[in-house]
């Protein structure tokens, strides 16, 4: 399989995946990365800070997520907690609705191809 095609699929869906994770609960970047790596690394690949944080910043800049900074008790630094905005909730609902239609459409093409391969 050509890796560039797989990368495009992953890249195209990662923003929606991050919105889904932030929608589940207020969370911070390292927790998101850990969650991704523990639950979906086999399919999405290993999540890296250099990939996830720029997307979180972009989602914040576009008003889909908001953040609040909380002092971290462990090291004296701070953590940035993310949550969905109303715009983020609306956008996520639209993305999910599109994704459901998209997968039905693509699965239809795949099933027709599979049928031809069986003949």
PDB file of N, CA and C in Angstrom, residues 22-100:
ATOM      1  N   UNK A  22     -11.824  16.115  22.658  1.00  0.00           N
ATOM      2  CA  UNK A  22     -12.058  17.299  23.494  1.00  0.00           C
ATOM      3  C   UNK A  22     -13.528  17.379  23.898  1.00  0.00           C
ATOM      4  N   UNK A  23     -14.418  16.895  23.041  1.00  0.00           N
ATOM      5  CA  UNK A  23     -15.852  16.912  23.356  1.00  0.00           C
ATOM      6  C   UNK A  23     -16.196  15.973  24.508  1.00  0.00           C
ATOM      7  N   UNK A  24     -15.414  14.909  24.683  1.00  0.00           N
ATOM      8  CA  UNK A  24     -15.697  13.932  25.730  1.00  0.00           C
ATOM      9  C   UNK A  24     -15.517  14.523  27.115  1.00  0.00           C
ATOM     10  N   UNK A  25     -14.487  15.344  27.273  1.00  0.00           N
ATOM     11  CA  UNK A  25     -14.218  15.989  28.566  1.00  0.00           C
ATOM     12  C   UNK A  25     -13.147  17.048  28.372  1.00  0.00           C
ATOM     13  N   UNK A  26     -13.092  17.985  29.275  1.00  0.00           N
ATOM     14  CA  UNK A  26     -12.013  18.960  29.245  1.00  0.00           C
ATOM     15  C   UNK A  26     -10.699  18.198  29.426  1.00  0.00           C
ATOM     16  N   UNK A  27      -9.743  18.476  28.580  1.00  0.00           N
ATOM     17  CA  UNK A  27      -8.517  17.675  28.575  1.00  0.00           C
ATOM     18  C   UNK A  27      -7.335  18.544  28.179  1.00  0.00           C
ATOM     19  N   UNK A  28      -6.143  18.014  28.339  1.00  0.00           N
ATOM     20  CA  UNK A  28      -4.932  18.741  27.987  1.00  0.00           C
ATOM     21  C   UNK A  28      -4.137  17.937  26.958  1.00  0.00           C
ATOM     22  N   UNK A  29      -3.180  18.585  26.326  1.00  0.00           N
ATOM     23  CA  UNK A  29      -2.481  18.007  25.195  1.00  0.00           C
ATOM     24  C   UNK A  29      -1.858  16.655  25.447  1.00  0.00           C
ATOM     25  N   UNK A  30      -1.113  16.513  26.530  1.00  0.00           N
ATOM     26  CA  UNK A  30      -0.449  15.232  26.788  1.00  0.00           C
ATOM     27  C   UNK A  30      -1.467  14.116  26.996  1.00  0.00           C
ATOM     28  N   UNK A  31      -2.571  14.435  27.630  1.00  0.00           N
ATOM     29  CA  UNK A  31      -3.634  13.440  27.834  1.00  0.00           C
ATOM     30  C   UNK A  31      -4.241  13.016  26.498  1.00  0.00           C
ATOM     31  N   UNK A  32      -4.406  13.952  25.589  1.00  0.00           N
ATOM     32  CA  UNK A  32      -4.929  13.648  24.253  1.00  0.00           C
ATOM     33  C   UNK A  32      -3.962  12.718  23.516  1.00  0.00           C
ATOM     34  N   UNK A  33      -2.681  13.045  23.556  1.00  0.00           N
ATOM     35  CA  UNK A  33      -1.677  12.224  22.877  1.00  0.00           C
ATOM     36  C   UNK A  33      -1.652  10.819  23.464  1.00  0.00           C
ATOM     37  N   UNK A  34      -1.682  10.721  24.782  1.00  0.00           N
ATOM     38  CA  UNK A  34      -1.681   9.412  25.443  1.00  0.00           C
ATOM     39  C   UNK A  34      -2.920   8.614  25.055  1.00  0.00           C
ATOM     40  N   UNK A  35      -4.078   9.269  25.050  1.00  0.00           N
ATOM     41  CA  UNK A  35      -5.328   8.608  24.669  1.00  0.00           C
ATOM     42  C   UNK A  35      -5.234   8.073  23.242  1.00  0.00           C
ATOM     43  N   UNK A  36      -4.774   8.901  22.328  1.00  0.00           N
ATOM     44  CA  UNK A  36      -4.628   8.474  20.934  1.00  0.00           C
ATOM     45  C   UNK A  36      -3.685   7.280  20.819  1.00  0.00           C
ATOM     46  N   UNK A  37      -2.564   7.349  21.499  1.00  0.00           N
ATOM     47  CA  UNK A  37      -1.577   6.278  21.394  1.00  0.00           C
ATOM     48  C   UNK A  37      -2.053   4.989  22.044  1.00  0.00           C
ATOM     49  N   UNK A  38      -2.864   5.093  23.076  1.00  0.00           N
ATOM     50  CA  UNK A  38      -3.367   3.894  23.756  1.00  0.00           C
ATOM     51  C   UNK A  38      -4.548   3.258  23.033  1.00  0.00           C
ATOM     52  N   UNK A  39      -5.306   4.042  22.289  1.00  0.00           N
ATOM     53  CA  UNK A  39      -6.534   3.508  21.700  1.00  0.00           C
ATOM     54  C   UNK A  39      -6.498   3.334  20.189  1.00  0.00           C
ATOM     55  N   UNK A  40      -5.660   4.099  19.508  1.00  0.00           N
ATOM     56  CA  UNK A  40      -5.766   4.067  18.045  1.00  0.00           C
ATOM     57  C   UNK A  40      -4.438   4.055  17.305  1.00  0.00           C
ATOM     58  N   UNK A  41      -3.345   3.828  17.990  1.00  0.00           N
ATOM     59  CA  UNK A  41      -2.033   3.860  17.331  1.00  0.00           C
ATOM     60  C   UNK A  41      -1.919   2.825  16.220  1.00  0.00           C
ATOM     61  N   UNK A  42      -2.589   1.680  16.386  1.00  0.00           N
ATOM     62  CA  UNK A  42      -2.508   0.627  15.365  1.00  0.00           C
ATOM     63  C   UNK A  42      -3.072   1.092  14.019  1.00  0.00           C
ATOM     64  N   UNK A  43      -4.035   1.994  14.059  1.00  0.00           N
ATOM     65  CA  UNK A  43      -4.649   2.478  12.819  1.00  0.00           C
ATOM     66  C   UNK A  43      -4.123   3.868  12.440  1.00  0.00           C
ATOM     67  N   UNK A  44      -4.130   4.781  13.383  1.00  0.00           N
ATOM     68  CA  UNK A  44      -3.744   6.162  13.093  1.00  0.00           C
ATOM     69  C   UNK A  44      -2.244   6.403  13.164  1.00  0.00           C
ATOM     70  N   UNK A  45      -1.510   5.467  13.750  1.00  0.00           N
ATOM     71  CA  UNK A  45      -0.087   5.666  13.945  1.00  0.00           C
ATOM     72  C   UNK A  45       0.165   6.328  15.288  1.00  0.00           C
ATOM     73  N   UNK A  46       1.417   6.420  15.620  1.00  0.00           N
ATOM     74  CA  UNK A  46       1.815   6.984  16.894  1.00  0.00           C
ATOM     75  C   UNK A  46       1.667   8.504  16.853  1.00  0.00           C
ATOM     76  N   UNK A  47       0.870   9.056  17.762  1.00  0.00           N
ATOM     77  CA  UNK A  47       0.638  10.500  17.815  1.00  0.00           C
ATOM     78  C   UNK A  47       1.857  11.190  18.426  1.00  0.00           C
ATOM     79  N   UNK A  48       2.288  12.256  17.797  1.00  0.00           N
ATOM     80  CA  UNK A  48       3.453  12.998  18.262  1.00  0.00           C
ATOM     81  C   UNK A  48       3.069  14.427  18.602  1.00  0.00           C
ATOM     82  N   UNK A  49       3.799  14.995  19.539  1.00  0.00           N
ATOM     83  CA  UNK A  49       3.532  16.372  19.953  1.00  0.00           C
ATOM     84  C   UNK A  49       3.592  17.321  18.759  1.00  0.00           C
ATOM     85  N   UNK A  50       4.558  17.101  17.876  1.00  0.00           N
ATOM     86  CA  UNK A  50       4.735  17.980  16.727  1.00  0.00           C
ATOM     87  C   UNK A  50       3.584  17.936  15.736  1.00  0.00           C
ATOM     88  N   UNK A  51       2.738  16.935  15.841  1.00  0.00           N
ATOM     89  CA  UNK A  51       1.546  16.833  15.001  1.00  0.00           C
ATOM     90  C   UNK A  51       0.319  17.362  15.740  1.00  0.00           C
ATOM     91  N   UNK A  52       0.153  16.947  16.982  1.00  0.00           N
ATOM     92  CA  UNK A  52      -1.073  17.238  17.729  1.00  0.00           C
ATOM     93  C   UNK A  52      -1.169  18.694  18.180  1.00  0.00           C
ATOM     94  N   UNK A  53      -0.099  19.236  18.751  1.00  0.00           N
ATOM     95  CA  UNK A  53      -0.176  20.607  19.268  1.00  0.00           C
ATOM     96  C   UNK A  53      -0.464  21.647  18.188  1.00  0.00           C
ATOM     97  N   UNK A  54       0.149  21.577  17.016  1.00  0.00           N
ATOM     98  CA  UNK A  54      -0.222  22.552  15.978  1.00  0.00           C
ATOM     99  C   UNK A  54      -1.710  22.479  15.590  1.00  0.00           C
ATOM    100  N   UNK A  55      -2.266  21.277  15.593  1.00  0.00           N
ATOM    101  CA  UNK A  55      -3.697  21.148  15.284  1.00  0.00           C
ATOM    102  C   UNK A  55      -4.526  21.764  16.399  1.00  0.00           C
ATOM    103  N   UNK A  56      -4.150  21.519  17.647  1.00  0.00           N
ATOM    104  CA  UNK A  56      -4.867  22.128  18.770  1.00  0.00           C
ATOM    105  C   UNK A  56      -4.802  23.656  18.687  1.00  0.00           C
ATOM    106  N   UNK A  57      -3.633  24.199  18.357  1.00  0.00           N
ATOM    107  CA  UNK A  57      -3.504  25.651  18.212  1.00  0.00           C
ATOM    108  C   UNK A  57      -4.413  26.166  17.106  1.00  0.00           C
ATOM    109  N   UNK A  58      -4.448  25.441  15.992  1.00  0.00           N
ATOM    110  CA  UNK A  58      -5.291  25.846  14.855  1.00  0.00           C
ATOM    111  C   UNK A  58      -6.774  25.798  15.233  1.00  0.00           C
ATOM    112  N   UNK A  59      -7.176  24.743  15.942  1.00  0.00           N
ATOM    113  CA  UNK A  59      -8.574  24.637  16.390  1.00  0.00           C
ATOM    114  C   UNK A  59      -8.922  25.767  17.347  1.00  0.00           C
ATOM    115  N   UNK A  60      -7.958  26.155  18.167  1.00  0.00           N
ATOM    116  CA  UNK A  60      -8.176  27.272  19.096  1.00  0.00           C
ATOM    117  C   UNK A  60      -8.287  28.590  18.333  1.00  0.00           C
ATOM    118  N   UNK A  61      -7.400  28.801  17.376  1.00  0.00           N
ATOM    119  CA  UNK A  61      -7.408  30.038  16.592  1.00  0.00           C
ATOM    120  C   UNK A  61      -8.691  30.203  15.793  1.00  0.00           C
ATOM    121  N   UNK A  62      -9.283  29.100  15.359  1.00  0.00           N
ATOM    122  CA  UNK A  62     -10.518  29.179  14.576  1.00  0.00           C
ATOM    123  C   UNK A  62     -11.766  29.210  15.466  1.00  0.00           C
ATOM    124  N   UNK A  63     -11.565  29.177  16.784  1.00  0.00           N
ATOM    125  CA  UNK A  63     -12.687  29.295  17.708  1.00  0.00           C
ATOM    126  C   UNK A  63     -13.462  28.010  17.935  1.00  0.00           C
ATOM    127  N   UNK A  64     -12.897  26.864  17.564  1.00  0.00           N
ATOM    128  CA  UNK A  64     -13.601  25.601  17.762  1.00  0.00           C
ATOM    129  C   UNK A  64     -13.364  25.025  19.151  1.00  0.00           C
ATOM    130  N   UNK A  65     -12.210  25.357  19.730  1.00  0.00           N
ATOM    131  CA  UNK A  65     -11.937  24.962  21.110  1.00  0.00           C
ATOM    132  C   UNK A  65     -11.477  26.195  21.874  1.00  0.00           C
ATOM    133  N   UNK A  66     -11.637  26.118  23.176  1.00  0.00           N
ATOM    134  CA  UNK A  66     -11.135  27.174  24.044  1.00  0.00           C
ATOM    135  C   UNK A  66     -10.175  26.531  25.037  1.00  0.00           C
ATOM    136  N   UNK A  67      -9.356  27.336  25.644  1.00  0.00           N
ATOM    137  CA  UNK A  67      -8.426  26.765  26.608  1.00  0.00           C
ATOM    138  C   UNK A  67      -8.378  27.626  27.860  1.00  0.00           C
ATOM    139  N   UNK A  68      -8.018  26.966  28.931  1.00  0.00           N
ATOM    140  CA  UNK A  68      -7.763  27.675  30.177  1.00  0.00           C
ATOM    141  C   UNK A  68      -6.473  27.114  30.747  1.00  0.00           C
ATOM    142  N   UNK A  69      -5.703  27.985  31.342  1.00  0.00           N
ATOM    143  CA  UNK A  69      -4.407  27.585  31.874  1.00  0.00           C
ATOM    144  C   UNK A  69      -4.547  27.393  33.377  1.00  0.00           C
ATOM    145  N   UNK A  70      -4.065  26.236  33.838  1.00  0.00           N
ATOM    146  CA  UNK A  70      -4.166  25.862  35.247  1.00  0.00           C
ATOM    147  C   UNK A  70      -2.757  25.559  35.750  1.00  0.00           C
ATOM    148  N   UNK A  71      -2.399  26.101  36.912  1.00  0.00           N
ATOM    149  CA  UNK A  71      -1.081  25.760  37.461  1.00  0.00           C
ATOM    150  C   UNK A  71      -0.959  24.255  37.698  1.00  0.00           C
ATOM    151  N   UNK A  72       0.168  23.697  37.299  1.00  0.00           N
ATOM    152  CA  UNK A  72       0.430  22.268  37.512  1.00  0.00           C
ATOM    153  C   UNK A  72       1.090  22.106  38.873  1.00  0.00           C
ATOM    154  N   UNK A  73       0.541  21.247  39.693  1.00  0.00           N
ATOM    155  CA  UNK A  73       1.065  21.065  41.046  1.00  0.00           C
ATOM    156  C   UNK A  73       2.377  20.294  41.056  1.00  0.00           C
ATOM    157  N   UNK A  74       2.594  19.464  40.059  1.00  0.00           N
ATOM    158  CA  UNK A  74       3.765  18.580  40.059  1.00  0.00           C
ATOM    159  C   UNK A  74       5.079  19.331  39.836  1.00  0.00           C
ATOM    160  N   UNK A  75       5.121  20.223  38.870  1.00  0.00           N
ATOM    161  CA  UNK A  75       6.404  20.827  38.508  1.00  0.00           C
ATOM    162  C   UNK A  75       6.432  22.348  38.581  1.00  0.00           C
ATOM    163  N   UNK A  76       5.374  22.948  39.050  1.00  0.00           N
ATOM    164  CA  UNK A  76       5.338  24.398  39.146  1.00  0.00           C
ATOM    165  C   UNK A  76       5.024  25.096  37.843  1.00  0.00           C
ATOM    166  N   UNK A  77       4.858  24.340  36.776  1.00  0.00           N
ATOM    167  CA  UNK A  77       4.502  24.930  35.489  1.00  0.00           C
ATOM    168  C   UNK A  77       2.997  25.102  35.389  1.00  0.00           C
ATOM    169  N   UNK A  78       2.478  24.936  34.204  1.00  0.00           N
ATOM    170  CA  UNK A  78       1.035  25.048  34.005  1.00  0.00           C
ATOM    171  C   UNK A  78       0.592  24.085  32.915  1.00  0.00           C
ATOM    172  N   UNK A  79      -0.697  23.779  32.937  1.00  0.00           N
ATOM    173  CA  UNK A  79      -1.314  22.934  31.915  1.00  0.00           C
ATOM    174  C   UNK A  79      -2.385  23.742  31.210  1.00  0.00           C
ATOM    175  N   UNK A  80      -2.497  23.502  29.921  1.00  0.00           N
ATOM    176  CA  UNK A  80      -3.525  24.159  29.123  1.00  0.00           C
ATOM    177  C   UNK A  80      -4.629  23.137  28.890  1.00  0.00           C
ATOM    178  N   UNK A  81      -5.801  23.390  29.462  1.00  0.00           N
ATOM    179  CA  UNK A  81      -6.952  22.500  29.311  1.00  0.00           C
ATOM    180  C   UNK A  81      -7.833  22.997  28.178  1.00  0.00           C
ATOM    181  N   UNK A  82      -8.250  22.065  27.332  1.00  0.00           N
ATOM    182  CA  UNK A  82      -9.068  22.391  26.174  1.00  0.00           C
ATOM    183  C   UNK A  82     -10.491  21.893  26.354  1.00  0.00           C
ATOM    184  N   UNK A  83     -11.444  22.679  25.844  1.00  0.00           N
ATOM    185  CA  UNK A  83     -12.850  22.276  25.800  1.00  0.00           C
ATOM    186  C   UNK A  83     -13.460  22.848  24.527  1.00  0.00           C
ATOM    187  N   UNK A  84     -14.576  22.260  24.116  1.00  0.00           N
ATOM    188  CA  UNK A  84     -15.248  22.725  22.899  1.00  0.00           C
ATOM    189  C   UNK A  84     -16.012  24.015  23.155  1.00  0.00           C
ATOM    190  N   UNK A  85     -16.012  24.871  22.174  1.00  0.00           N
ATOM    191  CA  UNK A  85     -16.883  26.046  22.186  1.00  0.00           C
ATOM    192  C   UNK A  85     -18.211  25.652  21.540  1.00  0.00           C
ATOM    193  N   UNK A  86     -19.164  26.534  21.568  1.00  0.00           N
ATOM    194  CA  UNK A  86     -20.436  26.270  20.874  1.00  0.00           C
ATOM    195  C   UNK A  86     -20.184  26.078  19.379  1.00  0.00           C
ATOM    196  N   UNK A  87     -19.324  26.929  18.829  1.00  0.00           N
ATOM    197  CA  UNK A  87     -18.965  26.791  17.410  1.00  0.00           C
ATOM    198  C   UNK A  87     -18.317  25.427  17.165  1.00  0.00           C
ATOM    199  N   UNK A  88     -17.501  24.968  18.095  1.00  0.00           N
ATOM    200  CA  UNK A  88     -16.857  23.668  17.982  1.00  0.00           C
ATOM    201  C   UNK A  88     -17.860  22.539  18.016  1.00  0.00           C
ATOM    202  N   UNK A  89     -18.856  22.649  18.891  1.00  0.00           N
ATOM    203  CA  UNK A  89     -19.905  21.620  18.969  1.00  0.00           C
ATOM    204  C   UNK A  89     -20.688  21.548  17.674  1.00  0.00           C
ATOM    205  N   UNK A  90     -21.027  22.709  17.134  1.00  0.00           N
ATOM    206  CA  UNK A  90     -21.769  22.751  15.871  1.00  0.00           C
ATOM    207  C   UNK A  90     -20.927  22.174  14.729  1.00  0.00           C
ATOM    208  N   UNK A  91     -19.669  22.559  14.674  1.00  0.00           N
ATOM    209  CA  UNK A  91     -18.780  22.082  13.623  1.00  0.00           C
ATOM    210  C   UNK A  91     -18.581  20.576  13.734  1.00  0.00           C
ATOM    211  N   UNK A  92     -18.384  20.083  14.953  1.00  0.00           N
ATOM    212  CA  UNK A  92     -18.212  18.647  15.150  1.00  0.00           C
ATOM    213  C   UNK A  92     -19.456  17.885  14.715  1.00  0.00           C
ATOM    214  N   UNK A  93     -20.626  18.395  15.048  1.00  0.00           N
ATOM    215  CA  UNK A  93     -21.870  17.738  14.622  1.00  0.00           C
ATOM    216  C   UNK A  93     -21.959  17.686  13.097  1.00  0.00           C
ATOM    217  N   UNK A  94     -21.572  18.775  12.441  1.00  0.00           N
ATOM    218  CA  UNK A  94     -21.577  18.804  10.973  1.00  0.00           C
ATOM    219  C   UNK A  94     -20.558  17.819  10.399  1.00  0.00           C
ATOM    220  N   UNK A  95     -19.375  17.769  10.993  1.00  0.00           N
ATOM    221  CA  UNK A  95     -18.344  16.843  10.520  1.00  0.00           C
ATOM    222  C   UNK A  95     -18.769  15.388  10.688  1.00  0.00           C
ATOM    223  N   UNK A  96     -19.383  15.083  11.814  1.00  0.00           N
ATOM    224  CA  UNK A  96     -19.841  13.716  12.061  1.00  0.00           C
ATOM    225  C   UNK A  96     -20.944  13.340  11.074  1.00  0.00           C
ATOM    226  N   UNK A  97     -21.873  14.249  10.839  1.00  0.00           N
ATOM    227  CA  UNK A  97     -22.949  13.982   9.877  1.00  0.00           C
ATOM    228  C   UNK A  97     -22.356  13.729   8.484  1.00  0.00           C
ATOM    229  N   UNK A  98     -21.383  14.566   8.093  1.00  0.00           N
ATOM    230  CA  UNK A  98     -20.732  14.363   6.801  1.00  0.00           C
ATOM    231  C   UNK A  98     -19.993  13.032   6.783  1.00  0.00           C
ATOM    232  N   UNK A  99     -19.252  12.726   7.846  1.00  0.00           N
ATOM    233  CA  UNK A  99     -18.483  11.484   7.907  1.00  0.00           C
ATOM    234  C   UNK A  99     -19.382  10.263   7.734  1.00  0.00           C
ATOM    235  N   UNK A 100     -20.544  10.292   8.356  1.00  0.00           N
ATOM    236  CA  UNK A 100     -21.473   9.159   8.238  1.00  0.00           C
ATOM    237  C   UNK A 100     -21.937   8.994   6.792  1.00  0.00           C
TER     238      UNK A 100
END
